[in-house]
Amino acid sequence: MKKFYLLALFVSATQILFAQNEIEYTLSFENAAHHEAFISMTIPKVPAGAFLLRMSRSSPGRYATHEFGKNVYDIHAYNQDGAEIDIHQIEGDVYEIPKHQEKIKVTYILYGNLVDGTYAAIDTRHAHLNIPASFMWAPTMQQTPIKVKFILPDSWKVATQLKPENGFYKAPNLQYFMDSPIELSNYRTSAWEVTNPDGLKQSLGIVFHGENSDLAYADFESKVKEIVKEEQAVYGELPKYDHGQYRFLIDVLSANNGDGMEHRNSTIITNSGENLDQSEDDVLSTVAHEYFHSWNVERIRPKTIEPFNFEKANMSDGLWFAEGFTQYYGNLALERAGIKTMKEFITTQGAYLNSVLNSPGANKYSPIFMSQRAVFVDAGVAIDQNNNSNIFSSYYIYGDITALALDLTLRHQFGLSLDDYMRAVWKAHGKTEIAYHIEDLEKILGEVTRSADFAKDFFKRYIYDAEKADYEKLFENAGFIFQRAKANEAWMGDVRLKNEDGKVVISSAAIKGTPLYIAGLDAGDAITQLNDTKITSAKDISEFLKSQKPGDIVKVSYEHYGAISTANLKLNNNPTINVISFEDGGKEITPLIEKFRKDWLSSKAKD
Ligand SMILES: [Zn+2]
């Protein structure tokens, strides 16, 4: 968001001169019990001619469209003399005011009842507002400064990265405003000072809304500080936050969605749960991921989503890096900080490998392709079926294991690490805020390794193409065994099964290449018999499979659109992968392996 930031500096310097030219919003919550907020928007210098206002269709950090226009209604417009004027809905989310005076006021009701990083929630406990989900804006006035005023119940306070000034909360322009989520509640808060190597002092802090004991909060806060230190150690410094402040805006309440959303100077973290104690693990995982974004994505920014477009989906070829490498470092920071054990870290990486290496989508398509699919999967809602289980693999997880492969390769082959690479990317594109193209990432890898050929080969195989690294070998250097532990078990393919009127029905798509898929069975089919065994529960199937070997051919009877069919089902080896340590596998740890692990997994903040 470099452009907006520079612009922000410019605007604040001239703000005094044009102080009256600010779009002003006022919010009140008299009907919070029914999830409504009343919003008024005063616009002082409306350009002549028909004037358009709109709701957003997308939100920063989300890549699909979300149609926020559905939750605003009762829209009215007034001239400065108070007379009501016409306002027409001309598209789902666009409104037109054909005739008006120079200053106008627009009022509307916002409905919101989902606590997460994307939408809005208004209830008697709080208002939790993501800006694109909540505020109308004028496409022709995106550079006009914005100020917001809140009329709140007595106990509620304001938490946001917007700048407080004379009772208002301010943004220099629309892009900054959109990036500044707001939590209004009776929250708990604390802050601490952090210092960069160049002496820059900044404030980091937590805003926590939800049940918490002093003990639980103190434990949580100390762990957040450890995570921050480990991530800072990767880059060597913290980013320079716009007002010298960064805040974790955390909401732990029953019925919340579990979510995290990164912003330039804050993050929204939501989790369901009765209290902090119960949710600490989940929240810390999200903290580790989202905070890493304050370098990777908020400042090391893919050109494809810069600037962000609020009127359509934002497609990017770089999410395997922006989200996937962040996912890897979120996991690694938790391990390095001692919050997760080495075993937990490795088990997670093994689970990710299992999911990607056994995904027909990831076997065929590249991390770039998966990144571009985000416009359909990133909470994009549709009621028709898709074939994602056969063509898609999450760019978070696919990107994570790509980062893992690169990290282990850099360590083994070059005596370098992924930390060295991330630091180089930070210097070239993060600190400078020059948005990157994929070619830039390849070029920096060539510079760090002093081998453009290595970089070219790595990107060609694993980023532009769908080849997979030799994880078995990579793990061996670090003293881990990559294994197919269930290889002797007969397997028909992993599908979800549900019991429907005494029938066992396949309820998820069959995965390409699995025995069920090859036999022609798919979602909706009910398995009624395997050889002579009648099937009436999922347990009958697992019991039957225990009596079989990989390679056996079984006669399956199944109900398909109401008719009984039969097919031959050739059972396969169970391909499940997991990763265990040499110790657990009864193998010896050499001093070389010990050093490799220490370099990779020990705390970098305490080094
Ligand atoms: Zn993320």
Coordinates of C-alpha atoms and ligand atoms in Angstrom, one line a residue:
M1 CA 0.0 0.0 0.0
K2 CA 2.9 2.3 -0.6
K3 CA 1.0 4.7 -2.7
F4 CA -1.7 5.3 -0.1
Y5 CA 0.9 5.8 2.6
L6 CA 2.7 8.5 0.7
L7 CA -0.6 10.0 -0.2
A8 CA -1.5 9.9 3.5
L9 CA 1.5 12.0 4.4
F10 CA 0.6 14.5 1.8
V11 CA -2.9 14.7 2.9
S12 CA -2.1 15.2 6.6
A13 CA 0.3 18.1 5.7
T14 CA -2.5 19.9 3.9
Q15 CA -5.3 18.7 6.1
I16 CA -5.6 21.9 8.1
L17 CA -6.2 24.0 5.0
F18 CA -9.1 21.8 3.9
A19 CA -10.3 20.6 7.3
Q20 CA -13.9 21.2 6.3
N21 CA -13.6 18.9 3.3
E22 CA -13.9 15.7 5.2
I23 CA -16.5 13.0 4.8
E24 CA -18.1 12.5 8.2
Y25 CA -19.8 9.3 9.4
T26 CA -21.8 9.0 12.6
L27 CA -22.7 5.6 14.1
S28 CA -25.2 4.8 16.8
F29 CA -26.4 1.5 18.1
E30 CA -29.9 2.0 19.6
N31 CA -31.1 -1.3 18.1
A32 CA -28.0 -3.4 18.9
A33 CA -30.3 -6.1 20.3
H34 CA -31.5 -6.8 16.8
H35 CA -28.1 -6.3 15.1
E36 CA -28.7 -2.9 13.5
A37 CA -26.5 0.1 13.4
F38 CA -27.7 3.6 12.3
I39 CA -25.2 5.3 10.1
S40 CA -25.2 8.8 8.7
M41 CA -22.7 10.1 6.2
T42 CA -22.2 13.8 5.6
I43 CA -20.4 14.8 2.4
P44 CA -19.4 18.5 2.3
K45 CA -18.3 19.1 -1.3
V46 CA -20.3 16.8 -3.6
P47 CA -19.2 17.3 -7.3
A48 CA -21.9 18.6 -9.5
G49 CA -24.1 16.2 -11.5
A50 CA -25.5 12.8 -10.7
F51 CA -23.6 11.5 -7.6
L52 CA -22.9 7.8 -6.9
L53 CA -22.5 6.0 -3.6
R54 CA -21.8 2.3 -3.2
M55 CA -21.1 -0.6 -0.9
S56 CA -17.9 -2.7 -1.5
R57 CA -18.0 -6.2 -3.0
S58 CA -14.6 -7.2 -1.6
S59 CA -12.4 -6.7 1.4
P60 CA -8.6 -6.3 2.0
G61 CA -7.1 -9.7 2.8
R62 CA -10.0 -11.5 1.1
Y63 CA -9.8 -12.5 -2.5
A64 CA -13.4 -13.5 -3.4
T65 CA -16.4 -11.2 -3.6
H66 CA -18.8 -10.9 -0.6
E67 CA -21.6 -8.6 -1.8
F68 CA -21.8 -6.4 1.3
G69 CA -24.6 -4.4 -0.3
K70 CA -27.1 -7.0 0.9
N71 CA -27.0 -5.8 4.5
V72 CA -27.7 -2.0 4.0
Y73 CA -31.3 -0.7 3.7
D74 CA -33.6 2.2 4.6
I75 CA -31.4 4.5 2.7
H76 CA -32.3 8.3 2.6
A77 CA -30.6 11.4 1.3
Y78 CA -31.0 15.0 2.4
N79 CA -29.8 18.4 1.1
Q80 CA -28.0 20.8 3.4
D81 CA -31.3 22.6 4.0
G82 CA -32.7 19.4 5.4
A83 CA -35.1 18.6 2.6
E84 CA -35.2 14.9 1.6
I85 CA -33.9 14.2 -2.0
D86 CA -34.2 11.3 -4.4
I87 CA -31.7 8.4 -4.1
H88 CA -32.1 5.4 -6.4
Q89 CA -30.6 1.9 -6.3
I90 CA -29.2 1.5 -9.8
E91 CA -27.2 -1.7 -9.1
G92 CA -27.3 -4.2 -6.3
D93 CA -24.7 -2.2 -4.3
V94 CA -24.8 1.2 -6.2
Y95 CA -27.0 4.2 -5.4
E96 CA -27.5 7.4 -7.5
I97 CA -28.5 10.8 -6.3
P98 CA -29.5 12.6 -9.5
K99 CA -29.9 16.2 -8.1
H100 CA -28.4 17.7 -5.0
Q101 CA -26.9 20.7 -3.3
E102 CA -23.2 21.0 -2.6
K103 CA -23.5 19.5 0.9
I104 CA -25.6 16.4 1.5
K105 CA -26.3 13.8 4.2
V106 CA -27.1 10.1 3.5
T107 CA -28.5 7.8 6.2
Y108 CA -28.9 4.1 6.2
I109 CA -29.3 1.0 8.5
L110 CA -26.5 -1.6 8.6
Y111 CA -27.4 -5.1 9.7
G112 CA -24.6 -7.4 10.8
N113 CA -24.5 -10.6 12.8
L114 CA -21.2 -12.4 12.1
V115 CA -18.1 -11.9 14.2
D116 CA -15.0 -12.5 12.0
G117 CA -12.5 -10.6 10.0
T118 CA -14.6 -9.9 6.9
Y119 CA -18.1 -9.0 8.0
A120 CA -19.9 -6.8 10.6
A121 CA -21.4 -7.8 13.9
I122 CA -23.6 -5.6 16.1
D123 CA -25.1 -7.0 19.3
T124 CA -25.6 -6.0 22.9
R125 CA -22.0 -7.0 23.7
H126 CA -20.2 -5.0 21.1
A127 CA -20.0 -3.8 17.5
H128 CA -17.3 -5.4 15.5
L129 CA -17.0 -3.7 12.1
N130 CA -15.0 -4.5 9.1
I131 CA -15.0 -1.3 7.1
P132 CA -16.0 -2.6 3.5
A133 CA -18.8 -4.5 5.1
S134 CA -20.1 -1.4 6.9
F135 CA -19.6 1.8 5.1
M136 CA -20.9 3.3 1.9
W137 CA -18.4 5.3 -0.1
A138 CA -18.3 7.6 -3.1
P139 CA -16.2 6.3 -6.0
T140 CA -15.4 9.9 -7.1
M141 CA -14.2 11.0 -3.7
Q142 CA -11.7 8.3 -2.8
Q143 CA -8.9 10.8 -1.8
T144 CA -11.1 12.8 0.5
P145 CA -10.2 12.5 4.2
I146 CA -12.6 10.7 6.4
K147 CA -13.7 11.1 10.0
V148 CA -15.9 8.9 12.1
K149 CA -17.8 9.6 15.3
F150 CA -19.4 7.0 17.5
I151 CA -22.4 7.4 19.8
L152 CA -21.8 4.5 22.2
P153 CA -23.4 2.8 25.2
D154 CA -21.6 3.9 28.4
S155 CA -19.2 1.0 28.9
W156 CA -18.1 0.7 25.2
K157 CA -14.7 2.1 24.1
V158 CA -13.2 2.4 20.6
A159 CA -10.3 0.3 19.3
T160 CA -9.0 0.9 15.8
Q161 CA -5.9 1.9 13.8
L162 CA -7.8 5.1 12.8
K163 CA -6.2 8.2 14.3
P164 CA -8.1 9.7 17.3
E165 CA -8.5 13.4 17.0
N166 CA -11.0 15.8 18.8
G167 CA -13.6 13.1 19.3
F168 CA -13.3 11.7 15.8
Y169 CA -11.3 8.8 14.3
K170 CA -9.6 9.8 11.1
A171 CA -8.3 8.3 7.9
P172 CA -6.5 10.3 5.2
N173 CA -8.3 8.6 2.4
L174 CA -10.6 5.7 1.5
Q175 CA -7.9 3.0 1.1
Y176 CA -6.5 3.6 4.6
F177 CA -10.1 3.7 6.0
M178 CA -10.9 0.4 4.4
D179 CA -7.9 -1.2 6.1
S180 CA -8.9 0.0 9.6
P181 CA -11.3 -2.4 11.3
I182 CA -13.1 -1.2 14.4
E183 CA -14.0 -2.9 17.7
L184 CA -16.4 -1.1 20.0
S185 CA -16.9 -2.8 23.4
N186 CA -15.9 -3.0 27.0
Y187 CA -12.5 -4.6 26.2
R188 CA -9.3 -5.2 28.1
T189 CA -6.2 -3.6 26.8
S190 CA -2.4 -3.5 27.4
A191 CA 0.6 -2.3 25.4
W192 CA 4.4 -2.5 25.5
E193 CA 7.3 -0.7 23.8
V194 CA 9.4 -2.3 21.1
T195 CA 12.7 -0.9 19.8
N196 CA 14.2 -1.5 16.3
P197 CA 18.0 -1.8 15.8
D198 CA 17.9 1.8 14.5
G199 CA 16.4 3.0 17.8
L200 CA 12.9 3.5 16.5
K201 CA 10.5 3.0 19.4
Q202 CA 6.9 1.8 18.7
S203 CA 4.0 0.6 20.7
L204 CA 2.5 -2.9 20.3
G205 CA -0.6 -3.8 22.1
I206 CA -3.5 -6.1 22.6
V207 CA -7.2 -5.3 22.7
F208 CA -9.1 -8.2 24.1
H209 CA -12.8 -8.6 24.2
G210 CA -14.1 -11.7 26.0
E211 CA -13.9 -13.5 29.3
N212 CA -10.4 -13.7 30.7
S213 CA -8.8 -14.1 34.1
D214 CA -5.7 -12.0 35.1
L215 CA -3.7 -15.1 35.1
A216 CA -4.8 -16.3 31.6
Y217 CA -4.3 -12.8 30.2
A218 CA -0.8 -12.5 31.6
D219 CA 0.2 -15.9 30.2
F220 CA -1.3 -15.0 26.8
E221 CA 0.4 -11.6 26.7
S222 CA 3.8 -13.0 27.4
K223 CA 3.4 -15.6 24.6
V224 CA 2.3 -12.9 22.2
K225 CA 5.5 -11.0 23.0
E226 CA 7.6 -14.2 22.4
I227 CA 5.9 -14.7 19.0
V228 CA 6.6 -11.0 18.1
K229 CA 10.3 -11.5 19.0
E230 CA 10.7 -14.6 16.9
E231 CA 9.2 -13.0 13.9
Q232 CA 11.2 -9.9 14.3
A233 CA 14.3 -12.0 14.4
V234 CA 13.5 -13.4 11.0
Y235 CA 13.6 -9.9 9.4
G236 CA 15.9 -8.2 11.8
E237 CA 13.4 -5.4 12.5
L238 CA 9.8 -4.6 12.9
P239 CA 8.0 -2.6 10.2
K240 CA 7.5 1.1 10.7
Y241 CA 3.8 1.4 11.7
D242 CA 2.0 4.4 10.5
H243 CA 1.2 6.1 13.8
G244 CA 4.0 4.2 15.6
Q245 CA 1.4 1.7 16.8
Y246 CA 0.3 -1.8 16.1
R247 CA -2.7 -3.5 17.8
F248 CA -4.0 -7.1 18.0
L249 CA -7.8 -6.7 18.0
I250 CA -9.0 -9.9 19.5
D251 CA -12.5 -11.1 20.1
V252 CA -13.2 -14.4 21.9
L253 CA -16.9 -15.0 22.3
S254 CA -19.3 -17.9 21.9
A255 CA -20.7 -18.2 18.4
N256 CA -17.8 -16.3 16.8
N257 CA -16.3 -17.5 13.6
G258 CA -12.7 -18.5 14.0
D259 CA -10.8 -16.1 11.8
G260 CA -7.8 -13.8 11.4
M261 CA -7.4 -10.8 9.1
E262 CA -4.3 -8.8 8.5
H263 CA -4.1 -5.0 8.2
R264 CA -1.3 -2.5 8.0
N265 CA -1.3 -1.5 11.6
S266 CA -3.6 -4.0 13.2
T267 CA -5.1 -7.4 12.9
I268 CA -8.5 -8.8 13.7
I269 CA -8.5 -12.1 15.4
T270 CA -11.8 -13.9 16.3
N271 CA -12.4 -17.2 17.9
S272 CA -15.3 -18.9 19.5
G273 CA -15.0 -20.1 23.1
E274 CA -16.2 -19.4 26.6
N275 CA -12.9 -17.7 27.7
L276 CA -9.3 -17.0 26.8
D277 CA -8.0 -20.2 28.7
Q278 CA -10.0 -22.4 26.4
S279 CA -9.1 -20.6 23.2
E280 CA -5.4 -19.7 23.9
D281 CA -3.9 -22.3 21.5
D282 CA -6.1 -21.3 18.6
V283 CA -5.7 -17.6 19.2
L284 CA -1.9 -17.8 19.4
S285 CA -1.8 -19.7 16.1
T286 CA -3.7 -16.9 14.5
V287 CA -1.5 -14.3 16.2
A288 CA 1.6 -16.0 14.8
H289 CA 0.1 -16.1 11.3
E290 CA -1.4 -12.6 11.2
Y291 CA 1.5 -10.8 12.8
F292 CA 3.9 -12.2 10.1
H293 CA 1.6 -10.6 7.6
S294 CA 2.6 -7.2 8.9
W295 CA 5.8 -7.8 6.9
N296 CA 4.7 -10.4 4.3
V297 CA 1.6 -9.0 2.5
E298 CA 1.0 -5.6 4.2
R299 CA 4.5 -4.3 3.1
I300 CA 6.0 -7.1 1.0
R301 CA 3.0 -6.8 -1.3
P302 CA 2.1 -8.7 -4.5
K303 CA 1.6 -6.3 -7.4
T304 CA -1.6 -8.3 -8.3
I305 CA -3.5 -6.9 -5.3
E306 CA -2.0 -3.4 -5.3
P307 CA -4.0 -1.2 -5.2
F308 CA -6.9 -3.3 -3.8
N309 CA -10.1 -3.1 -5.8
F310 CA -13.3 -2.9 -3.7
E311 CA -15.6 -3.5 -6.6
K312 CA -14.5 -6.9 -7.7
A313 CA -12.6 -10.0 -6.7
N314 CA -8.9 -9.5 -6.4
M315 CA -7.0 -12.3 -8.2
S316 CA -3.3 -12.9 -7.3
D317 CA -0.7 -15.3 -8.6
G318 CA 1.3 -14.8 -5.3
L319 CA -0.8 -16.2 -2.5
W320 CA 1.3 -19.3 -2.2
F321 CA 4.0 -16.8 -1.0
A322 CA 1.8 -14.2 0.7
E323 CA -0.3 -16.8 2.6
G324 CA 1.7 -20.0 2.2
F325 CA 5.1 -18.7 3.4
T326 CA 3.2 -16.8 6.2
Q327 CA 1.6 -20.1 7.2
Y328 CA 5.0 -21.8 7.4
Y329 CA 6.4 -19.0 9.5
G330 CA 3.4 -18.9 11.8
N331 CA 4.0 -22.5 12.6
L332 CA 7.8 -22.1 12.9
A333 CA 7.5 -19.0 15.1
L334 CA 5.3 -21.0 17.6
E335 CA 8.0 -23.7 17.7
R336 CA 10.9 -21.4 18.0
A337 CA 9.2 -19.5 20.8
G338 CA 8.7 -22.8 22.7
I339 CA 4.9 -22.5 22.5
K340 CA 4.7 -25.7 20.3
T341 CA 7.1 -28.6 20.6
M342 CA 9.3 -29.8 17.7
K343 CA 7.1 -32.9 17.5
E344 CA 4.0 -30.8 17.1
F345 CA 5.6 -28.6 14.4
I346 CA 6.8 -31.7 12.5
T347 CA 3.5 -33.4 12.8
T348 CA 1.7 -30.4 11.4
Q349 CA 4.2 -30.3 8.4
G350 CA 3.6 -34.0 7.9
A351 CA -0.2 -33.5 7.9
Y352 CA 0.2 -30.7 5.3
L353 CA 2.4 -32.9 3.2
N354 CA -0.1 -35.7 3.4
S355 CA -2.9 -33.4 2.2
V356 CA -0.8 -31.9 -0.7
L357 CA 1.0 -35.0 -1.9
N358 CA -2.3 -37.0 -2.0
S359 CA -4.2 -34.2 -3.7
P360 CA -5.0 -34.8 -7.4
G361 CA -5.2 -31.0 -7.8
A362 CA -1.8 -30.3 -6.4
N363 CA -0.4 -33.2 -8.5
K364 CA -1.5 -31.5 -11.6
Y365 CA -1.6 -27.8 -10.9
S366 CA 1.0 -25.3 -9.7
P367 CA 1.0 -23.1 -6.6
I368 CA 0.3 -20.1 -8.9
F369 CA -2.8 -21.8 -10.3
M370 CA -4.1 -22.5 -6.7
S371 CA -3.5 -18.8 -5.8
Q372 CA -5.6 -17.7 -8.7
R373 CA -8.4 -20.0 -7.6
A374 CA -8.7 -18.0 -4.3
V375 CA -11.3 -15.8 -6.0
F376 CA -13.7 -18.8 -5.9
V377 CA -12.8 -20.5 -2.6
D378 CA -11.9 -17.7 -0.2
A379 CA -15.3 -17.9 1.6
G380 CA -16.9 -17.4 -1.8
V381 CA -20.4 -18.8 -1.4
A382 CA -22.4 -20.6 -4.1
I383 CA -25.1 -23.2 -3.9
D384 CA -24.0 -25.4 -6.9
Q385 CA -21.4 -28.1 -6.5
N386 CA -17.8 -27.7 -7.5
N387 CA -15.0 -30.1 -8.2
N388 CA -12.5 -28.5 -5.8
S389 CA -11.6 -31.8 -4.1
N390 CA -10.1 -32.9 -7.5
I391 CA -8.6 -29.7 -8.8
F392 CA -7.8 -27.6 -5.7
S393 CA -5.3 -27.7 -2.9
S394 CA -5.2 -24.8 -0.4
Y395 CA -2.5 -22.2 -1.2
Y396 CA -1.9 -21.9 2.5
I397 CA -0.8 -25.5 2.8
Y398 CA 0.7 -25.9 -0.6
G399 CA 2.6 -22.7 0.0
D400 CA 3.7 -23.9 3.4
I401 CA 5.3 -27.1 2.1
T402 CA 6.9 -25.2 -0.7
A403 CA 8.5 -22.9 1.9
L404 CA 9.5 -26.0 3.9
A405 CA 11.2 -27.5 0.8
L406 CA 13.0 -24.2 0.1
D407 CA 14.1 -23.8 3.7
L408 CA 15.5 -27.3 3.9
T409 CA 17.2 -27.0 0.5
L410 CA 18.8 -23.7 1.3
R411 CA 20.1 -25.1 4.6
H412 CA 21.4 -28.4 3.1
Q413 CA 22.7 -27.1 -0.2
F414 CA 23.9 -23.6 0.5
G415 CA 24.4 -23.2 4.2
L416 CA 21.7 -20.5 4.1
S417 CA 18.1 -20.5 5.3
L418 CA 14.7 -19.2 4.4
D419 CA 15.2 -16.5 7.0
D420 CA 18.1 -15.2 4.8
Y421 CA 15.8 -15.2 1.8
M422 CA 12.8 -13.5 3.6
R423 CA 15.2 -10.8 4.9
A424 CA 16.4 -10.1 1.3
V425 CA 12.8 -9.9 0.0
W426 CA 12.0 -7.5 2.9
K427 CA 14.9 -5.2 2.0
A428 CA 14.1 -5.1 -1.7
H429 CA 10.3 -5.0 -1.6
G430 CA 9.0 -4.7 2.0
K431 CA 10.9 -1.8 3.6
T432 CA 10.8 0.0 0.2
E433 CA 7.1 -1.0 -0.3
I434 CA 7.7 -1.7 -4.0
A435 CA 5.1 -4.3 -4.8
Y436 CA 6.6 -7.5 -6.3
H437 CA 6.0 -9.7 -9.3
I438 CA 6.8 -13.4 -9.2
E439 CA 9.9 -12.8 -11.3
D440 CA 11.2 -10.5 -8.5
L441 CA 11.0 -13.3 -6.0
E442 CA 12.9 -15.6 -8.3
K443 CA 15.6 -12.9 -8.9
I444 CA 16.1 -12.4 -5.2
L445 CA 16.5 -16.2 -4.7
G446 CA 19.2 -16.1 -7.3
E447 CA 21.0 -13.3 -5.6
V448 CA 20.8 -14.8 -2.1
T449 CA 22.1 -18.2 -3.3
R450 CA 24.4 -16.6 -5.9
S451 CA 23.0 -19.1 -8.3
A452 CA 20.5 -17.8 -10.8
D453 CA 20.3 -21.3 -12.2
F454 CA 19.2 -22.8 -8.9
A455 CA 16.5 -20.1 -8.6
K456 CA 15.3 -20.6 -12.1
D457 CA 15.1 -24.4 -11.6
F458 CA 13.4 -24.1 -8.3
F459 CA 10.7 -21.7 -9.6
K460 CA 10.2 -23.7 -12.8
R461 CA 9.6 -27.0 -11.0
Y462 CA 7.8 -26.0 -7.9
I463 CA 6.2 -22.6 -8.5
Y464 CA 5.3 -22.4 -12.2
D465 CA 4.9 -26.2 -12.4
A466 CA 3.4 -28.8 -10.1
E467 CA 6.5 -30.9 -9.4
K468 CA 7.1 -31.9 -5.8
A469 CA 10.5 -31.8 -4.0
D470 CA 12.0 -35.0 -2.6
Y471 CA 10.7 -34.5 0.9
E472 CA 11.9 -37.9 2.1
K473 CA 15.5 -36.8 1.4
L474 CA 15.0 -33.3 2.7
F475 CA 13.7 -34.5 6.0
E476 CA 16.4 -37.1 6.4
N477 CA 19.0 -34.3 6.7
A478 CA 17.1 -33.0 9.7
G479 CA 16.7 -36.4 11.3
F480 CA 13.0 -37.0 10.4
I481 CA 11.5 -40.0 8.7
F482 CA 8.9 -39.5 6.0
Q483 CA 6.7 -42.6 6.0
R484 CA 3.6 -44.2 4.6
A485 CA 2.7 -45.8 7.9
K486 CA -0.5 -47.5 6.8
A487 CA 0.9 -48.9 3.5
N488 CA -0.2 -52.4 4.4
E489 CA -3.8 -51.4 5.0
A490 CA -6.4 -52.0 2.3
W491 CA -7.9 -48.7 1.2
M492 CA -10.8 -47.6 -1.0
G493 CA -10.3 -43.8 -0.9
D494 CA -11.1 -41.2 1.6
V495 CA -14.7 -40.0 1.3
R496 CA -17.2 -38.7 3.9
L497 CA -20.0 -41.1 4.7
K498 CA -23.3 -40.3 6.2
N499 CA -26.2 -42.5 7.4
E500 CA -29.4 -41.7 5.6
D501 CA -32.5 -43.8 6.3
G502 CA -30.4 -46.8 7.2
K503 CA -28.2 -46.4 4.1
V504 CA -24.5 -45.5 4.0
V505 CA -24.3 -42.6 1.5
I506 CA -21.1 -41.1 0.1
S507 CA -21.4 -37.4 0.9
S508 CA -18.2 -35.9 -0.6
A509 CA -16.8 -36.1 -4.1
A510 CA -14.7 -39.2 -4.9
I511 CA -11.1 -38.3 -5.4
K512 CA -9.5 -39.0 -8.7
G513 CA -7.2 -42.0 -8.8
T514 CA -8.7 -43.6 -5.7
P515 CA -10.4 -47.1 -5.9
L516 CA -13.9 -45.7 -5.4
Y517 CA -13.3 -43.1 -8.2
I518 CA -12.0 -45.7 -10.6
A519 CA -14.9 -48.0 -9.8
G520 CA -17.3 -45.2 -10.8
L521 CA -18.8 -44.3 -7.4
D522 CA -19.3 -40.7 -6.4
A523 CA -21.2 -38.4 -4.0
G524 CA -24.8 -39.4 -3.5
D525 CA -24.2 -43.2 -4.1
A526 CA -25.2 -45.5 -1.2
I527 CA -22.9 -48.5 -0.6
T528 CA -25.2 -51.5 0.1
Q529 CA -22.9 -54.5 -0.1
L530 CA -19.1 -55.4 -0.3
N531 CA -18.7 -59.0 -1.5
D532 CA -21.2 -60.9 0.7
T533 CA -21.2 -58.4 3.5
K534 CA -24.3 -56.2 3.8
I535 CA -23.4 -52.6 4.7
T536 CA -25.6 -50.6 7.0
S537 CA -23.1 -48.4 8.8
A538 CA -19.7 -46.8 8.2
K539 CA -18.3 -49.1 10.8
D540 CA -19.3 -52.1 8.6
I541 CA -17.1 -50.7 5.8
S542 CA -14.0 -50.2 8.0
E543 CA -14.5 -53.7 9.6
F544 CA -14.8 -55.2 6.1
L545 CA -11.6 -53.4 4.9
K546 CA -9.6 -54.8 7.8
S547 CA -10.2 -58.3 6.4
Q548 CA -8.8 -57.3 3.0
K549 CA -5.4 -56.7 1.6
P550 CA -4.2 -54.0 -0.9
G551 CA -4.7 -55.3 -4.4
D552 CA -7.8 -57.4 -3.5
I553 CA -10.7 -57.0 -5.9
V554 CA -14.0 -56.6 -4.1
K555 CA -17.5 -56.6 -5.6
V556 CA -19.3 -53.5 -4.5
S557 CA -23.1 -53.1 -4.8
Y558 CA -24.4 -49.5 -4.5
E559 CA -27.6 -47.5 -5.1
H560 CA -27.1 -44.9 -7.8
Y561 CA -29.9 -42.5 -8.6
G562 CA -32.4 -45.1 -7.2
A563 CA -31.1 -48.2 -9.1
I564 CA -28.8 -50.9 -7.8
S565 CA -25.4 -51.1 -9.6
T566 CA -22.4 -53.3 -9.1
A567 CA -18.7 -52.7 -9.8
N568 CA -15.3 -54.2 -9.1
L569 CA -13.4 -52.2 -6.5
K570 CA -9.7 -52.8 -6.6
L571 CA -8.4 -51.9 -3.2
N572 CA -5.1 -50.0 -2.9
N573 CA -2.5 -49.3 -0.3
N574 CA -3.4 -46.6 2.2
P575 CA -1.2 -43.6 1.0
T576 CA -1.4 -41.6 4.2
I577 CA 1.9 -39.9 4.9
N578 CA 3.3 -38.9 8.3
V579 CA 6.6 -37.6 9.5
I580 CA 8.3 -38.8 12.7
S581 CA 11.7 -38.1 14.3
F582 CA 14.7 -40.5 14.1
E583 CA 14.3 -40.8 17.9
D584 CA 10.8 -42.1 17.6
G585 CA 11.8 -44.3 14.7
G586 CA 14.6 -45.9 16.7
K587 CA 17.4 -44.2 14.5
E588 CA 20.4 -42.5 15.8
I589 CA 20.9 -38.7 15.9
T590 CA 24.3 -37.6 14.6
P591 CA 25.9 -34.3 15.8
L592 CA 25.4 -33.0 12.2
I593 CA 21.6 -33.6 12.5
E594 CA 21.6 -32.0 15.9
K595 CA 23.2 -28.9 14.5
F596 CA 20.9 -28.9 11.5
R597 CA 17.9 -29.0 13.8
K598 CA 19.3 -26.3 16.1
D599 CA 19.9 -23.9 13.2
W600 CA 16.5 -24.5 11.9
L601 CA 14.2 -24.8 15.0
S602 CA 15.8 -23.1 17.9
S603 CA 14.9 -19.7 19.1
K604 CA 16.3 -16.9 16.9
A605 CA 15.3 -14.2 19.3
K606 CA 17.5 -15.5 22.0
D607 CA 20.5 -16.3 19.8
Ligands
ZN1 ZN -3.1 -14.9 6.0

